[in-house]
Every structure is written in structure tokens, then in C-alpha cells.
Amino acid sequence: EEEHRIQKVSDSEFHVEAITELDEFNDYFDSGFNNIEIDTIGGLILQSIEHLPEPGETITLGNFTFTVLNADKRKINTLCVTLNETAKY
């Protein structure tokens, strides 16, 4: 498993590489993100936000708030994922 792509910062905050596959993200967080056209969590955020976000931009999807930590002119590199519930991982 590629657990190093998801780093736990606290019980409710995680740093996630944007290239993390959706299946891996779903397995780790017991979430249900599913998109036939998209393979990675970064791709899901790009599609949802509908533009290339700058660091600091946030979007909430389901029980998760995604904050862009690091991005360049072409892609998102790192996301901060905050859980909006009391689930523990």
C-alpha cells in the first residue's frame, strides 16, 4: 500500500498527495468518491473546483474539506484534508 501518500497530522487532519488514487483514498477514509473519468483525488478536486486552484483555496465534498497546500501552474501537488465529523482513522 502507498500509505506514505496520506500522512496523518491529527485525528481530523491529513496531508494527501494529489496523485493518490481515488480507490486508495476511499479505502483509507472509508469514503465513496467515484468517478469513471477521474483516477486521483487531485483530479476530483480539479473537476469540482472547475479551475486550477491556488494554494489556500478550499472546497468541501461530503464530510471532507480539501485545502490546496501546494500547486503549480499545471496541477495540484498536495492537499490538506480535514474531516468534518468525529470519525477517527
PDB file of C-alpha atoms in Angstrom:
ATOM      1  CA  GLU A   1       0.000   0.000   0.000  1.00  0.00           C
ATOM      2  CA  GLU A   2       1.071   3.557  -0.667  1.00  0.00           C
ATOM      3  CA  GLU A   3       0.281   4.834   2.816  1.00  0.00           C
ATOM      4  CA  HIS A   4       3.045   7.426   2.584  1.00  0.00           C
ATOM      5  CA  ARG A   5       0.843   9.386   0.166  1.00  0.00           C
ATOM      6  CA  ILE A   6      -1.515  10.014   3.085  1.00  0.00           C
ATOM      7  CA  GLN A   7       0.081  11.485   6.200  1.00  0.00           C
ATOM      8  CA  LYS A   8      -1.916  11.871   9.395  1.00  0.00           C
ATOM      9  CA  VAL A   9      -1.361  15.270  11.001  1.00  0.00           C
ATOM     10  CA  SER A  10      -4.036  14.936  13.693  1.00  0.00           C
ATOM     11  CA  ASP A  11      -7.230  12.962  14.307  1.00  0.00           C
ATOM     12  CA  SER A  12      -9.074  15.209  11.874  1.00  0.00           C
ATOM     13  CA  GLU A  13      -6.352  16.483   9.531  1.00  0.00           C
ATOM     14  CA  PHE A  14      -4.323  14.708   6.878  1.00  0.00           C
ATOM     15  CA  HIS A  15      -1.890  15.731   4.162  1.00  0.00           C
ATOM     16  CA  VAL A  16      -2.629  13.885   0.941  1.00  0.00           C
ATOM     17  CA  GLU A  17      -0.646  13.887  -2.286  1.00  0.00           C
ATOM     18  CA  ALA A  18      -2.882  14.857  -5.183  1.00  0.00           C
ATOM     19  CA  ILE A  19      -1.697  11.812  -7.175  1.00  0.00           C
ATOM     20  CA  THR A  20      -3.281   9.496  -4.589  1.00  0.00           C
ATOM     21  CA  GLU A  21      -5.691   7.230  -6.430  1.00  0.00           C
ATOM     22  CA  LEU A  22      -9.372   7.615  -5.568  1.00  0.00           C
ATOM     23  CA  ASP A  23      -9.573   3.923  -4.648  1.00  0.00           C
ATOM     24  CA  GLU A  24      -6.728   4.337  -2.180  1.00  0.00           C
ATOM     25  CA  PHE A  25      -8.315   7.477  -0.713  1.00  0.00           C
ATOM     26  CA  ASN A  26     -11.665   5.694  -0.378  1.00  0.00           C
ATOM     27  CA  ASP A  27     -10.035   2.677   1.267  1.00  0.00           C
ATOM     28  CA  TYR A  28      -8.183   4.834   3.794  1.00  0.00           C
ATOM     29  CA  PHE A  29     -11.081   7.131   4.693  1.00  0.00           C
ATOM     30  CA  ASP A  30     -13.950   4.708   4.066  1.00  0.00           C
ATOM     31  CA  SER A  31     -15.367   7.282   1.642  1.00  0.00           C
ATOM     32  CA  GLY A  32     -17.285   6.715  -1.551  1.00  0.00           C
ATOM     33  CA  PHE A  33     -15.841   9.092  -4.133  1.00  0.00           C
ATOM     34  CA  ASN A  34     -16.399   7.551  -7.542  1.00  0.00           C
ATOM     35  CA  ASN A  35     -15.850   8.972 -10.993  1.00  0.00           C
ATOM     36  CA  ILE A  36     -15.315   6.921 -14.115  1.00  0.00           C
ATOM     37  CA  GLU A  37     -13.304   9.720 -15.752  1.00  0.00           C
ATOM     38  CA  ILE A  38     -11.040  10.531 -12.808  1.00  0.00           C
ATOM     39  CA  ASP A  39      -8.332   8.396 -11.188  1.00  0.00           C
ATOM     40  CA  THR A  40      -6.869  10.646  -8.481  1.00  0.00           C
ATOM     41  CA  ILE A  41      -8.051  12.799  -5.605  1.00  0.00           C
ATOM     42  CA  GLY A  42      -6.351  15.804  -7.230  1.00  0.00           C
ATOM     43  CA  GLY A  43      -8.342  15.211 -10.399  1.00  0.00           C
ATOM     44  CA  LEU A  44     -11.557  15.073  -8.403  1.00  0.00           C
ATOM     45  CA  ILE A  45     -10.762  18.415  -6.775  1.00  0.00           C
ATOM     46  CA  LEU A  46      -9.865  19.988 -10.132  1.00  0.00           C
ATOM     47  CA  GLN A  47     -13.159  18.843 -11.634  1.00  0.00           C
ATOM     48  CA  SER A  48     -15.127  20.005  -8.603  1.00  0.00           C
ATOM     49  CA  ILE A  49     -13.472  23.416  -8.302  1.00  0.00           C
ATOM     50  CA  GLU A  50     -13.566  23.925 -12.114  1.00  0.00           C
ATOM     51  CA  HIS A  51     -10.295  25.845 -12.322  1.00  0.00           C
ATOM     52  CA  LEU A  52      -6.674  25.332 -11.310  1.00  0.00           C
ATOM     53  CA  PRO A  53      -6.768  26.399  -7.659  1.00  0.00           C
ATOM     54  CA  GLU A  54      -4.136  28.406  -5.861  1.00  0.00           C
ATOM     55  CA  PRO A  55      -2.698  27.344  -2.510  1.00  0.00           C
ATOM     56  CA  GLY A  56      -5.164  28.133   0.254  1.00  0.00           C
ATOM     57  CA  GLU A  57      -8.308  27.531  -1.785  1.00  0.00           C
ATOM     58  CA  THR A  58     -10.793  25.162  -0.169  1.00  0.00           C
ATOM     59  CA  ILE A  59     -13.706  23.016  -1.273  1.00  0.00           C
ATOM     60  CA  THR A  60     -15.974  20.803   0.794  1.00  0.00           C
ATOM     61  CA  LEU A  61     -17.099  17.463  -0.617  1.00  0.00           C
ATOM     62  CA  GLY A  62     -19.159  15.212   1.614  1.00  0.00           C
ATOM     63  CA  ASN A  63     -17.600  15.015   5.072  1.00  0.00           C
ATOM     64  CA  PHE A  64     -14.251  16.355   3.873  1.00  0.00           C
ATOM     65  CA  THR A  65     -12.843  19.836   3.428  1.00  0.00           C
ATOM     66  CA  PHE A  66      -9.945  19.923   0.970  1.00  0.00           C
ATOM     67  CA  THR A  67      -7.450  22.776   1.187  1.00  0.00           C
ATOM     68  CA  VAL A  68      -4.834  23.151  -1.540  1.00  0.00           C
ATOM     69  CA  LEU A  69      -1.433  23.248   0.172  1.00  0.00           C
ATOM     70  CA  ASN A  70       0.795  23.179  -2.880  1.00  0.00           C
ATOM     71  CA  ALA A  71       0.060  23.675  -6.575  1.00  0.00           C
ATOM     72  CA  ASP A  72       1.808  24.938  -9.662  1.00  0.00           C
ATOM     73  CA  LYS A  73       0.539  26.299 -12.973  1.00  0.00           C
ATOM     74  CA  ARG A  74      -0.411  22.828 -14.244  1.00  0.00           C
ATOM     75  CA  LYS A  75      -1.544  20.725 -11.308  1.00  0.00           C
ATOM     76  CA  ILE A  76      -2.305  20.358  -7.637  1.00  0.00           C
ATOM     77  CA  ASN A  77       0.518  18.701  -5.709  1.00  0.00           C
ATOM     78  CA  THR A  78      -0.610  18.415  -2.078  1.00  0.00           C
ATOM     79  CA  LEU A  79      -3.952  18.712  -0.295  1.00  0.00           C
ATOM     80  CA  CYS A  80      -4.844  19.130   3.345  1.00  0.00           C
ATOM     81  CA  VAL A  81      -7.895  17.000   4.112  1.00  0.00           C
ATOM     82  CA  THR A  82      -9.963  17.943   7.166  1.00  0.00           C
ATOM     83  CA  LEU A  83     -12.693  15.653   8.457  1.00  0.00           C
ATOM     84  CA  ASN A  84     -15.934  17.454   9.184  1.00  0.00           C
ATOM     85  CA  GLU A  85     -17.108  14.777  11.609  1.00  0.00           C
ATOM     86  CA  THR A  86     -15.778  12.897  14.613  1.00  0.00           C
ATOM     87  CA  ALA A  87     -14.524   9.865  12.704  1.00  0.00           C
ATOM     88  CA  LYS A  88     -11.046   8.653  13.630  1.00  0.00           C
ATOM     89  CA  TYR A  89      -8.559   6.919  11.331  1.00  0.00           C
TER      90      TYR A  89
END
